[in-house]
Amino acid sequence: MSNENLQQLLNTPAAFLAEPEKDGNVAVFTRIRLARNISTFPFPCAAHPEQLTEICELVTAAAGNCEKMNKDGCLSFDIAEMTPADREILKERFLAGKEILSGPENCRLLTGKDSSCSILINDEDHLRIQILAPGFQLDQAWVDTDALDNALSAHLDYAFDDQLGFLTSSPANTGTGLKASVLLHLPGLVMTGKLGPTIQGVNKLNLAFRGLYGEPNENPGNLFLISNQVTLGDSETGIIGKLSQVVRQLILHENAARQLVIQKDQAALLDHVGRSYGILRHGFKLSVKEALNCLSGLRLGVDMKLFSHVDMNCVNEMFLTVQPVHLQKYAEKNLSAAERDVFRAEYCREKLKK
Amino acid sequence: MSNENLQQLLNTPAAFLAEPEKDGNVAVFTRIRLARNISTFPFPCAAHPEQLTEICELVTAAAGNCEKMNKDGCLSFDIAEMTPADREILKERFLAGKEILSGPENCRLLTGKDSSCSILINDEDHLRIQILAPGFQLDQAWVDTDALDNALSAHLDYAFDDQLGFLTSSPANTGTGLKASVLLHLPGLVMTGKLGPTIQGVNKLNLAFRGLYGEPNENPGNLFLISNQVTLGDSETGIIGKLSQVVRQLILHENAARQLVIQKDQAALLDHVGRSYGILRHGFKLSVKEALNCLSGLRLGVDMKLFSHVDMNCVNEMFLTVQPVHLQKYAEKNLSAAERDVFRAEYCREKLKK
């Protein structure tokens, strides 16, 4: 059952990885997540199994009444029943955090087929409501999140304190329960050595900024997630407004850095892009790190209109699908690390053959 | 005049770089060269300018009577009148040695348009008769050289001594005046680290063996020229027979080495080939060294039937045409080294676009 749903999820293009209609391609996607709890139950960490089961059913029923969750078919995943690898796939697809990897009982993910809206039940909080949207769309994503939240609250009695706001399992989320993030592709800042100063600047603004993949200071793929850190003492629109302002600045900086690179040595930039494509299109062995770096180069090339036959959606999706667990799933059998590198290269060649 | 002829030479496919019909692709081409002098004149180094002029006219007239030299039109190059760069092109195309670079007076190259037969007049000797043939064709090339030599000797009185044989300017060529060479592509022996022992073995047999490009021990392109060193004390067919035997052995060793590489790690070999093609097909900056190494990888791939749309003739020709002087000629203007790398990459992309 979970397995069938997972196949449907893998076979449906993720809407948040599509090419955005505006604001260019520096921002890959926007994510907004709300932490909510039901007032009549203890937080998940303190609840009895029967209570958790009841919460699961209550939220599932409430979600069943939300048009947004059901417009293209809602998929349900009972996390405890899934294999560790399948759980990892949900994590790699940004539908849940690392907490689900241990397979907590009575934890359930409900998600629209295209992943654009989802609810994670009985993870750290009773509900984690999430909206994923392509590109830089914090304002629209907030409107959508708020609408989904309101629709659910018509059926659920949220734990709310007049002084503190929404109550959450971890004090770090109390207040708005809001975590807004934008995934940015910043090859220009990396190439010009301006990433370090940028990170320092962002950190001073009480925002979190981290590389999506690899070890710190390694950042294969040049993808960076920027999020608010403070959930208390400001309104939702206040938090989102401040984050928007910084993201807009970062996009400007990235585009300026790209222009700088082009002016300094256009051929070197084109060479970087061309080789990235050449290796993905013709290689036969590809580590995840090299694949991510080549995808970053290719993404830059698609953005620069060098590869008219490669679409951004495909490149964005490949960032996900070259990951070890996704690949393992596509291969439909266990692969050693060396076999996976060969299969990854084959997968990339086929994807780019069109 | 020379310039027009040079354009014709550059525009005519070099017959010796075509894919050979048999014996596979380890051997790129076979070259046989005969040193001859006319008995009634001193060697070029000792002759007066008027004598050199006379020799030039005599040999040109004799060549005019040889069917082989004229079947597709004979091109004539008066070396002293050429620019240093244009002389370098003749050298890069294997039609003359480095001696012509200084632009000696009264030195003339006569060559069939497709470069398969040529006569260099008043270089070290009065005549250097040369046959170039695709692949491993020492026997046939010798038959052709001998026929051309006989045709010329009907009109020219060669300097010949009953004891020593043909007399030449340098004692190193006296006797047969024969230098037979085969250009071999040996990526398998290089990859398996067996090239060193192979060279040592060949040197013991009184044969010369050297990398065609780059510094010793560097050998970008993995191309090696093997030639006889001794011209005296053996017949022409004896010299060619011994060289043939060794070349045949080297081809066997190379093919065995390739099998070894495939068996050990097929994906690594395919990856090497695929990346070589990817960089040539999609790069925007390419040094001559990297271009030669990528061409070596591509040549191996074409030989392994991985690139059905790339023909061997094209790859063989690119080994020549990525050289600095050829590129400069194609660009039709002076390029800095950095500009040349960009132009080289553009040239390779276009060539492989088909």
XYZ file of C-alpha atoms in Angstrom:
708
model
C 0.000 0.000 0.000
C 2.674 2.464 1.080
C 4.795 1.053 -1.720
C 2.106 1.678 -4.327
C 1.683 5.214 -3.024
C 5.435 5.733 -3.169
C 5.459 4.664 -6.811
C 2.704 7.189 -7.521
C 4.702 9.875 -5.738
C 7.839 9.025 -7.728
C 5.927 8.950 -11.003
C 4.211 12.307 -10.491
C 6.307 15.373 -11.367
C 6.968 17.360 -8.191
C 5.200 20.691 -8.812
C 7.690 22.626 -6.655
C 10.581 21.632 -8.947
C 8.983 23.122 -12.056
C 10.546 26.184 -13.650
C 9.038 29.233 -11.961
C 7.198 31.728 -14.133
C 8.995 34.746 -12.712
C 12.022 35.910 -10.686
C 14.429 33.748 -12.677
C 16.018 30.559 -11.516
C 18.229 31.462 -8.590
C 15.459 30.352 -6.207
C 14.651 26.677 -6.749
C 11.682 26.427 -4.436
C 9.892 27.981 -1.451
C 8.732 25.964 1.525
C 6.457 27.051 4.343
C 5.732 24.792 7.262
C 3.395 25.344 10.244
C 3.617 23.393 13.509
C 0.208 22.775 15.084
C -1.143 20.709 17.957
C -4.619 19.720 19.089
C -5.500 21.173 22.471
C -7.186 18.064 23.871
C -4.154 15.791 23.497
C -0.639 15.787 24.947
C 2.239 16.488 22.526
C 3.254 13.331 20.569
C 6.283 12.630 22.787
C 3.965 12.379 25.816
C 0.869 10.805 24.251
C -0.256 7.173 24.615
C -0.362 5.049 21.477
C -4.188 5.063 21.523
C -4.154 8.838 21.663
C -1.725 8.992 18.773
C -4.010 6.702 16.770
C -6.949 8.949 17.564
C -4.982 12.079 16.510
C -4.025 10.348 13.279
C -7.645 9.583 12.449
C -8.873 13.062 13.458
C -6.319 14.854 11.275
C -6.820 12.463 8.357
C -10.582 13.115 8.513
C -10.014 16.887 8.682
C -7.621 16.716 5.711
C -10.230 14.732 3.796
C -12.416 17.818 3.963
C -9.753 20.142 2.521
C -10.127 20.692 -1.200
C -6.438 21.656 -1.561
C -5.239 18.326 -0.166
C -7.410 16.275 -2.479
C -7.483 18.065 -5.796
C -5.134 15.648 -7.565
C -5.510 12.729 -5.199
C -4.084 12.484 -1.677
C -1.446 9.869 -0.859
C -1.121 8.442 2.661
C 2.054 6.959 4.154
C 2.135 5.195 7.511
C 5.756 5.782 8.390
C 6.219 2.809 10.771
C 5.184 0.400 8.027
C 7.715 1.663 5.525
C 11.226 0.351 4.938
C 14.032 2.653 6.126
C 14.983 3.300 2.477
C 11.444 4.334 1.564
C 11.309 6.719 4.538
C 14.557 8.216 3.307
C 12.895 8.901 -0.033
C 10.231 11.043 1.656
C 13.017 12.921 3.399
C 15.032 13.373 0.184
C 11.858 14.778 -1.425
C 11.486 17.445 1.319
C 8.238 15.954 2.648
C 9.593 15.189 6.131
C 12.633 15.725 8.327
C 15.162 13.216 9.602
C 12.903 12.383 12.595
C 10.868 9.978 10.466
C 13.907 7.848 9.631
C 13.578 5.861 12.875
C 10.027 4.933 11.838
C 7.968 6.410 14.696
C 4.646 4.596 15.445
C 1.426 6.354 14.490
C 3.269 8.857 12.353
C 1.558 9.457 9.016
C 2.279 11.613 6.009
C -0.594 12.867 3.874
C 0.469 14.523 0.664
C -1.033 15.712 -2.563
C 0.339 13.647 -5.448
C 2.426 16.533 -6.774
C 3.863 17.210 -3.263
C 2.757 20.841 -3.238
C 0.802 20.481 -0.004
C 1.256 17.929 2.750
C 0.563 17.224 6.408
C 2.891 15.204 8.601
C 0.983 13.783 11.578
C 2.534 12.827 14.937
C 6.090 13.721 14.133
C 7.397 16.252 16.676
C 4.006 17.976 16.696
C 0.515 16.666 15.975
C 0.552 18.438 12.627
C 3.238 19.851 10.384
C 1.399 21.582 7.572
C 3.612 22.203 4.561
C 3.350 24.066 1.276
C 6.049 23.698 -1.394
C 6.020 26.080 -4.356
C 8.404 26.517 -7.292
C 10.839 29.457 -7.325
C 10.675 32.433 -4.994
C 7.031 32.608 -3.890
C 7.016 33.316 -0.162
C 3.937 35.564 -0.320
C 1.783 33.194 -2.378
C 3.015 30.181 -0.415
C 2.015 31.913 2.806
C -1.468 32.627 1.430
C -1.815 28.950 0.502
C -0.471 27.727 3.864
C -2.756 30.038 5.758
C -5.762 28.841 3.733
C -4.918 25.190 4.388
C -4.357 25.955 8.070
C -7.731 27.701 8.302
C -9.506 24.875 6.516
C -8.023 22.348 8.969
C -8.753 24.494 12.025
C -12.449 24.343 11.141
C -12.294 20.671 12.146
C -9.516 20.696 14.762
C -9.201 22.575 18.042
C -5.597 23.928 17.981
C -3.591 24.436 21.181
C -3.287 28.197 21.385
C -2.261 30.587 24.130
C -3.234 34.259 23.973
C 0.186 35.325 25.246
C 2.430 32.809 23.456
C 0.464 31.990 20.352
C 0.417 28.428 18.981
C 1.846 25.921 21.428
C 4.390 23.443 20.112
C 6.340 20.460 21.365
C 9.631 22.367 21.084
C 9.752 25.954 22.383
C 11.781 26.822 19.271
C 8.570 26.695 17.234
C 6.163 28.306 19.699
C 4.320 31.439 18.611
C 3.662 31.352 14.928
C 4.872 27.753 14.513
C 6.154 29.052 11.218
C 9.252 27.958 9.350
C 9.679 29.583 5.960
C 12.546 28.554 3.681
C 13.808 29.248 0.197
C 16.227 26.955 -1.627
C 18.736 29.020 -3.570
C 21.174 27.997 -6.307
C 24.256 30.154 -5.800
C 27.050 29.030 -8.148
C 28.000 32.654 -8.891
C 28.651 33.510 -5.244
C 30.605 30.292 -4.809
C 32.745 30.903 -7.928
C 33.568 34.472 -6.938
C 34.436 33.453 -3.359
C 31.692 35.668 -1.973
C 29.712 32.964 -0.245
C 31.548 33.227 3.091
C 30.827 36.947 3.614
C 27.242 36.338 2.462
C 26.689 33.627 5.079
C 28.108 35.849 7.818
C 25.784 38.655 6.782
C 22.728 36.419 6.745
C 23.539 34.899 10.137
C 23.591 38.351 11.707
C 19.966 38.772 10.616
C 18.800 35.828 12.747
C 18.280 33.680 9.695
C 19.561 30.146 9.205
C 21.630 29.500 6.095
C 23.032 26.072 5.230
C 24.237 24.020 2.300
C 21.636 21.461 1.279
C 24.040 18.654 0.444
C 27.443 17.462 1.624
C 29.612 18.505 4.514
C 29.800 22.168 5.606
C 32.178 24.153 3.335
C 31.764 21.476 0.689
C 28.265 22.152 -0.681
C 28.179 20.044 -3.836
C 25.461 21.364 -6.118
C 25.776 24.917 -4.741
C 22.280 24.677 -3.237
C 21.582 26.600 -0.023
C 18.528 26.697 2.195
C 17.751 29.966 3.922
C 15.102 30.000 6.698
C 13.811 32.095 9.575
C 15.067 31.063 13.014
C 12.678 33.084 15.187
C 9.003 32.095 15.409
C 7.986 34.225 18.395
C 7.505 37.978 18.766
C 6.641 38.763 15.186
C 3.641 38.146 12.943
C 3.707 35.551 10.147
C 3.718 38.257 7.509
C 6.446 40.087 9.449
C 8.668 36.977 9.461
C 7.994 36.305 5.786
C 8.525 39.942 4.824
C 11.983 40.012 6.438
C 12.997 36.710 4.857
C 11.715 37.923 1.464
C 13.833 41.025 1.670
C 17.002 39.024 2.334
C 16.221 36.468 -0.370
C 15.663 39.268 -2.862
C 19.079 40.691 -1.917
C 20.739 37.302 -2.290
C 19.222 36.854 -5.750
C 20.585 40.255 -6.766
C 24.035 39.366 -5.379
C 24.014 36.019 -7.175
C 23.078 37.570 -10.507
C 25.740 40.262 -10.064
C 28.312 37.566 -9.266
C 27.354 35.683 -12.438
C 27.812 38.843 -14.494
C 31.202 39.322 -12.870
C 32.222 35.800 -13.815
C 31.049 36.310 -17.402
C 32.897 39.609 -17.711
C 36.081 38.211 -16.227
C 36.295 35.085 -18.388
C 33.236 34.123 -20.379
C 34.971 31.148 -21.981
C 35.861 29.707 -18.570
C 32.220 29.912 -17.491
C 30.965 28.369 -20.734
C 33.629 25.693 -20.379
C 32.475 24.879 -16.850
C 28.892 24.616 -18.060
C 29.765 22.635 -21.190
C 31.943 20.121 -19.347
C 29.252 19.651 -16.698
C 26.785 18.732 -19.417
C 29.354 16.624 -21.263
C 30.111 14.521 -18.178
C 26.431 14.022 -17.283
C 25.553 13.213 -20.891
C 28.489 10.929 -21.683
C 30.064 9.684 -18.428
C 29.851 6.089 -17.228
C 30.823 6.553 -13.546
C 29.487 9.341 -11.402
C 29.713 9.866 -7.638
C 26.846 11.728 -5.993
C 29.161 14.653 -5.281
C 30.322 14.970 -8.886
C 26.769 14.512 -10.161
C 25.540 17.372 -7.944
C 28.382 19.629 -9.063
C 27.750 18.840 -12.722
C 24.013 19.417 -12.229
C 24.861 22.802 -10.733
C 26.893 23.632 -13.848
C 24.134 22.366 -16.110
C 21.480 24.323 -14.196
C 23.527 27.466 -14.710
C 23.779 26.624 -18.416
C 20.030 26.079 -18.749
C 19.491 29.375 -16.942
C 21.902 31.025 -19.428
C 19.847 29.482 -22.279
C 22.762 27.369 -23.487
C 20.781 24.147 -23.561
C 17.412 24.768 -25.135
C 16.595 21.059 -25.188
C 17.094 20.535 -21.428
C 14.312 21.798 -19.203
C 14.800 23.215 -15.748
C 12.211 20.876 -14.252
C 14.274 17.890 -15.363
C 17.495 19.333 -13.888
C 15.798 20.235 -10.585
C 14.374 16.738 -10.329
C 17.754 15.178 -11.045
C 19.201 16.905 -7.947
C 16.809 14.679 -6.017
C 16.992 11.569 -8.063
C 20.780 11.197 -8.197
C 20.728 10.764 -4.402
C 21.673 7.243 -3.259
C 18.255 6.172 -1.967
C 16.340 7.417 -4.988
C 18.767 5.657 -7.295
C 18.480 2.437 -5.351
C 14.718 2.655 -5.803
C 15.009 3.169 -9.574
C 17.460 0.298 -9.904
C 14.943 -1.992 -8.169
C 17.766 -3.960 -6.589
C 20.569 -3.509 -4.074
C 23.618 -1.821 -5.507
C 27.085 -1.479 -4.026
C 28.517 2.051 -3.934
C 30.569 1.317 -7.079
C 27.545 -0.131 -8.899
C 25.520 2.890 -7.849
C 28.059 5.243 -9.476
C 27.726 3.313 -12.735
C 23.927 3.282 -12.490
C 23.885 7.009 -11.624
C 25.854 7.792 -14.803
C 23.502 5.619 -16.849
C 20.487 7.327 -15.274
C 21.896 10.795 -16.084
C 22.776 9.823 -19.661
C 19.242 8.549 -20.246
C 17.596 11.560 -18.601
C 19.542 13.972 -20.799
C 19.069 11.941 -23.980
C 15.559 13.437 -23.888
C 50.933 30.505 -55.046
C 52.273 28.465 -52.122
C 49.380 29.792 -50.116
C 46.815 28.607 -52.662
C 48.495 25.222 -52.756
C 48.447 25.088 -48.975
C 44.704 25.731 -48.981
C 44.245 22.882 -51.438
C 46.338 20.635 -49.212
C 44.297 21.592 -46.135
C 41.015 21.097 -47.981
C 41.856 17.656 -49.348
C 41.355 14.749 -46.923
C 44.725 13.218 -46.130
C 44.453 9.679 -47.535
C 46.844 8.257 -44.923
C 44.481 9.277 -42.097
C 41.534 7.307 -43.470
C 40.304 4.277 -41.545
C 42.309 1.302 -42.777
C 40.416 -1.607 -44.287
C 42.159 -4.246 -42.216
C 44.344 -4.856 -39.134
C 42.157 -2.683 -36.921
C 42.971 0.761 -35.703
C 46.014 0.413 -33.481
C 48.210 1.470 -36.398
C 47.265 4.959 -37.580
C 49.506 5.140 -40.618
C 52.610 3.755 -42.288
C 55.359 5.950 -43.705
C 58.247 4.930 -45.936
C 60.915 7.387 -46.927
C 63.886 6.925 -49.257
C 66.926 9.238 -49.291
C 68.390 9.643 -52.792
C 71.002 11.866 -54.388
C 71.985 12.597 -57.963
C 75.515 11.420 -58.759
C 76.530 14.455 -60.804
C 75.937 17.004 -58.014
C 77.425 17.547 -54.525
C 75.116 16.882 -51.542
C 72.852 19.909 -50.818
C 75.016 21.135 -47.945
C 77.968 21.454 -50.321
C 76.197 22.497 -53.551
C 76.144 26.014 -55.026
C 72.825 27.785 -55.300
C 72.829 27.368 -59.107
C 73.403 23.643 -58.687
C 70.540 23.437 -56.189
C 68.300 25.254 -58.664
C 69.290 22.813 -61.350
C 68.602 19.825 -59.051
C 65.216 21.282 -58.226
C 64.282 21.554 -61.889
C 65.636 18.122 -62.758
C 63.692 16.377 -59.989
C 60.525 18.378 -60.678
C 60.722 17.361 -64.327
C 61.296 13.716 -63.372
C 58.352 13.813 -60.959
C 56.213 15.294 -63.741
C 56.683 12.023 -65.598
C 55.541 9.850 -62.665
C 51.882 8.870 -62.914
C 51.682 8.254 -59.162
C 52.699 11.835 -58.323
C 50.152 13.385 -60.655
C 47.047 11.228 -60.482
C 45.048 13.698 -58.339
C 47.093 16.786 -59.100
C 50.568 17.563 -57.774
C 51.140 20.527 -55.420
C 54.480 22.320 -55.327
C 55.835 24.292 -52.352
C 58.988 26.390 -52.554
C 59.951 26.301 -48.891
C 62.002 29.533 -48.779
C 59.008 31.518 -50.020
C 56.685 30.248 -47.307
C 55.983 31.861 -43.944
C 57.447 30.012 -40.941
C 53.895 29.081 -39.857
C 53.071 27.580 -43.247
C 56.274 25.545 -43.196
C 55.249 24.293 -39.772
C 51.987 23.077 -41.282
C 53.864 20.862 -43.743
C 55.840 19.474 -40.829
C 52.702 18.891 -38.713
C 51.218 17.009 -41.690
C 54.245 14.645 -41.843
C 55.374 15.913 -45.253
C 58.763 17.178 -44.048
C 61.030 17.199 -41.014
C 62.055 20.071 -38.786
C 64.908 20.965 -41.194
C 62.513 22.905 -43.417
C 61.496 25.268 -40.601
C 64.513 27.521 -41.202
C 63.321 27.948 -44.808
C 66.312 26.580 -46.767
C 66.818 28.101 -50.243
C 66.037 25.933 -53.268
C 64.208 23.420 -51.126
C 60.931 22.313 -52.697
C 58.174 19.920 -51.686
C 56.160 18.152 -54.361
C 53.156 16.278 -53.065
C 50.054 14.595 -54.372
C 46.987 16.481 -53.159
C 46.009 13.686 -50.767
C 49.582 13.570 -49.339
C 49.998 9.865 -50.072
C 53.157 10.377 -52.110
C 55.611 13.238 -51.989
C 59.157 14.240 -52.823
C 61.151 16.718 -50.752
C 63.936 18.242 -52.870
C 67.182 19.706 -51.502
C 66.515 19.094 -47.858
C 69.336 16.996 -46.349
C 69.499 14.960 -49.542
C 68.607 15.821 -53.122
C 65.472 13.730 -52.838
C 63.418 12.384 -49.984
C 60.801 10.158 -51.591
C 57.905 9.459 -49.245
C 54.836 7.235 -49.260
C 52.165 7.593 -46.539
C 49.480 4.905 -46.269
C 46.636 4.423 -43.781
C 46.950 1.773 -41.057
C 49.602 -0.942 -40.964
C 50.680 -1.374 -44.590
C 54.449 -1.684 -44.621
C 54.505 -4.251 -47.439
C 52.200 -2.345 -49.789
C 53.819 0.972 -48.914
C 57.203 -0.501 -49.780
C 55.892 -1.738 -53.169
C 54.557 1.779 -53.856
C 57.767 3.485 -52.717
C 59.882 1.153 -54.788
C 57.722 1.816 -57.866
C 57.989 5.590 -57.413
C 61.732 5.279 -56.854
C 62.107 3.227 -60.030
C 60.020 5.666 -62.048
C 62.195 8.568 -60.881
C 65.466 6.665 -61.445
C 64.546 6.341 -65.128
C 65.111 10.095 -65.346
C 67.754 10.659 -62.641
C 71.208 9.163 -62.187
C 71.338 8.211 -58.486
C 74.585 8.269 -56.505
C 75.197 4.585 -55.822
C 78.206 2.620 -54.614
C 78.442 -1.125 -55.218
C 79.845 -1.700 -51.720
C 77.839 0.826 -49.699
C 74.618 1.127 -51.718
C 72.879 4.484 -52.076
C 75.050 7.386 -50.948
C 73.501 9.968 -48.672
C 74.443 13.240 -47.053
C 74.408 11.670 -43.581
C 76.116 8.278 -43.114
C 73.144 7.281 -40.960
C 71.065 6.845 -44.118
C 73.639 5.291 -46.400
C 72.897 1.882 -47.914
C 69.216 1.523 -48.490
C 68.420 5.155 -47.630
C 65.281 3.654 -46.155
C 63.350 4.876 -43.153
C 60.159 2.938 -42.498
C 57.829 4.014 -39.693
C 54.435 3.071 -38.297
C 52.419 5.408 -36.088
C 50.723 3.407 -33.334
C 47.921 4.405 -30.966
C 48.698 2.650 -27.675
C 46.271 3.802 -24.940
C 45.934 0.249 -23.620
C 49.664 -0.153 -22.974
C 49.771 3.297 -21.362
C 46.765 2.594 -19.097
C 48.144 -0.742 -17.944
C 51.600 0.741 -17.274
C 53.187 -1.616 -19.811
C 54.591 1.039 -22.099
C 57.956 1.306 -20.297
C 58.874 -2.372 -20.646
C 57.619 -2.290 -24.243
C 59.908 0.619 -25.142
C 62.887 -1.136 -23.551
C 62.141 -4.277 -25.547
C 61.836 -2.358 -28.818
C 65.050 -0.409 -28.236
C 66.998 -3.670 -27.865
C 65.918 -4.570 -31.417
C 67.697 -1.534 -32.903
C 64.419 0.199 -33.610
C 63.545 3.769 -32.688
C 60.400 4.307 -30.633
C 59.200 7.742 -29.560
C 56.084 9.580 -28.510
C 54.759 11.705 -31.349
C 53.638 14.658 -29.224
C 54.728 16.328 -26.004
C 57.744 15.834 -23.787
C 59.221 12.369 -23.250
C 57.217 10.415 -20.630
C 54.272 12.727 -21.266
C 52.948 11.549 -24.634
C 49.587 13.297 -24.877
C 47.441 11.437 -27.404
C 49.205 8.118 -26.736
C 50.631 8.120 -30.266
C 54.027 6.493 -30.838
C 56.205 6.317 -33.925
C 58.285 3.187 -34.407
C 61.004 3.185 -37.078
C 64.083 1.278 -38.202
C 67.416 2.784 -37.140
C 69.752 0.780 -39.345
C 69.853 1.380 -43.096
C 73.016 -0.501 -43.948
C 73.797 -4.234 -44.056
C 70.301 -5.476 -44.757
C 67.964 -5.403 -47.762
C 64.928 -3.137 -47.907
C 62.585 -6.111 -47.542
C 64.735 -7.424 -44.696
C 64.440 -4.107 -42.807
C 60.699 -3.901 -43.452
C 60.160 -7.558 -42.529
C 61.798 -7.074 -39.123
C 59.890 -3.877 -38.424
C 56.638 -5.564 -39.492
C 57.217 -8.396 -37.092
C 57.677 -6.011 -34.153
C 54.694 -3.845 -35.124
C 52.524 -6.966 -35.348
C 53.651 -7.904 -31.821
C 52.931 -4.393 -30.504
C 49.421 -4.493 -31.985
C 48.809 -7.828 -30.253
C 50.123 -6.435 -26.940
C 47.977 -3.308 -27.268
C 44.821 -5.311 -27.959
C 45.591 -7.639 -25.042
C 46.112 -4.605 -22.776
C 42.739 -3.181 -23.843
C 41.073 -6.500 -23.028
C 42.759 -6.436 -19.634
C 41.436 -2.931 -18.963
C 37.911 -3.943 -19.998
C 37.995 -7.035 -17.815
C 39.330 -5.147 -14.820
C 36.856 -2.261 -14.882
C 34.725 -1.877 -17.983
C 32.838 1.100 -16.553
C 36.078 2.992 -15.892
C 37.134 2.502 -19.498
C 33.726 3.540 -20.855
C 33.816 6.517 -18.499
C 37.226 7.564 -19.800
C 35.961 7.316 -23.377
C 32.647 9.037 -22.640
C 34.223 11.956 -20.786
C 36.784 12.408 -23.553
C 33.944 12.754 -26.054
C 31.910 14.929 -23.674
C 34.758 17.414 -23.219
C 35.552 17.608 -26.943
C 31.877 17.913 -27.831
C 30.857 20.409 -25.131
C 33.971 22.154 -23.776
C 34.786 25.817 -24.397
C 38.497 25.838 -23.479
C 40.925 23.182 -24.551
C 44.720 23.089 -24.338
C 46.515 21.121 -27.024
C 47.575 18.554 -24.425
C 44.042 17.973 -23.170
C 42.684 17.921 -26.721
C 45.195 15.206 -27.683
C 44.361 13.150 -24.600
C 40.632 13.468 -25.239
C 41.129 12.555 -28.896
C 42.995 9.461 -27.716
C 40.006 8.519 -25.539
C 37.588 9.228 -28.362
C 39.679 7.220 -30.842
C 39.546 4.266 -28.465
C 35.760 4.729 -28.234
C 35.324 4.844 -32.010
C 37.465 1.709 -32.238
C 35.220 0.071 -29.611
C 32.168 1.055 -31.734
C 30.783 3.351 -29.033
C 30.334 6.333 -31.347
C 28.794 5.169 -34.595
C 28.338 8.744 -35.782
C 32.020 9.704 -35.430
C 34.332 8.394 -38.126
C 37.934 7.436 -37.586
C 39.122 9.633 -40.441
C 37.732 12.667 -38.670
C 39.400 11.753 -35.356
C 42.754 11.036 -37.026
C 42.614 14.365 -38.814
C 41.788 16.190 -35.579
C 45.056 14.979 -34.031
C 46.724 17.144 -36.697
C 44.335 20.007 -36.795
C 44.208 20.772 -33.043
C 47.939 21.595 -33.242
C 48.704 25.302 -32.696
C 49.839 26.126 -36.213
C 46.949 24.366 -37.934
C 44.482 26.133 -35.652
C 46.075 29.482 -36.322
C 45.614 28.811 -40.039
C 41.920 27.934 -39.598
C 41.308 31.008 -37.469
C 42.727 33.177 -40.266
C 44.128 35.599 -37.703
C 46.704 35.720 -34.922
C 45.489 34.210 -31.667
C 47.046 34.409 -28.227
C 47.541 31.077 -26.436
C 44.355 31.690 -24.402
C 42.363 32.602 -27.523
C 43.707 29.515 -29.242
C 42.381 27.294 -26.436
C 38.923 28.813 -26.888
C 39.125 28.465 -30.680
C 40.386 24.889 -30.349
C 37.353 23.967 -28.240
C 35.035 25.648 -30.771
C 36.752 23.796 -33.596
C 36.342 20.439 -31.821
C 32.662 21.097 -30.971
C 31.915 21.918 -34.599
C 33.864 18.952 -35.943
C 31.955 16.535 -33.716
C 28.567 18.155 -34.332
C 28.757 16.205 -37.602
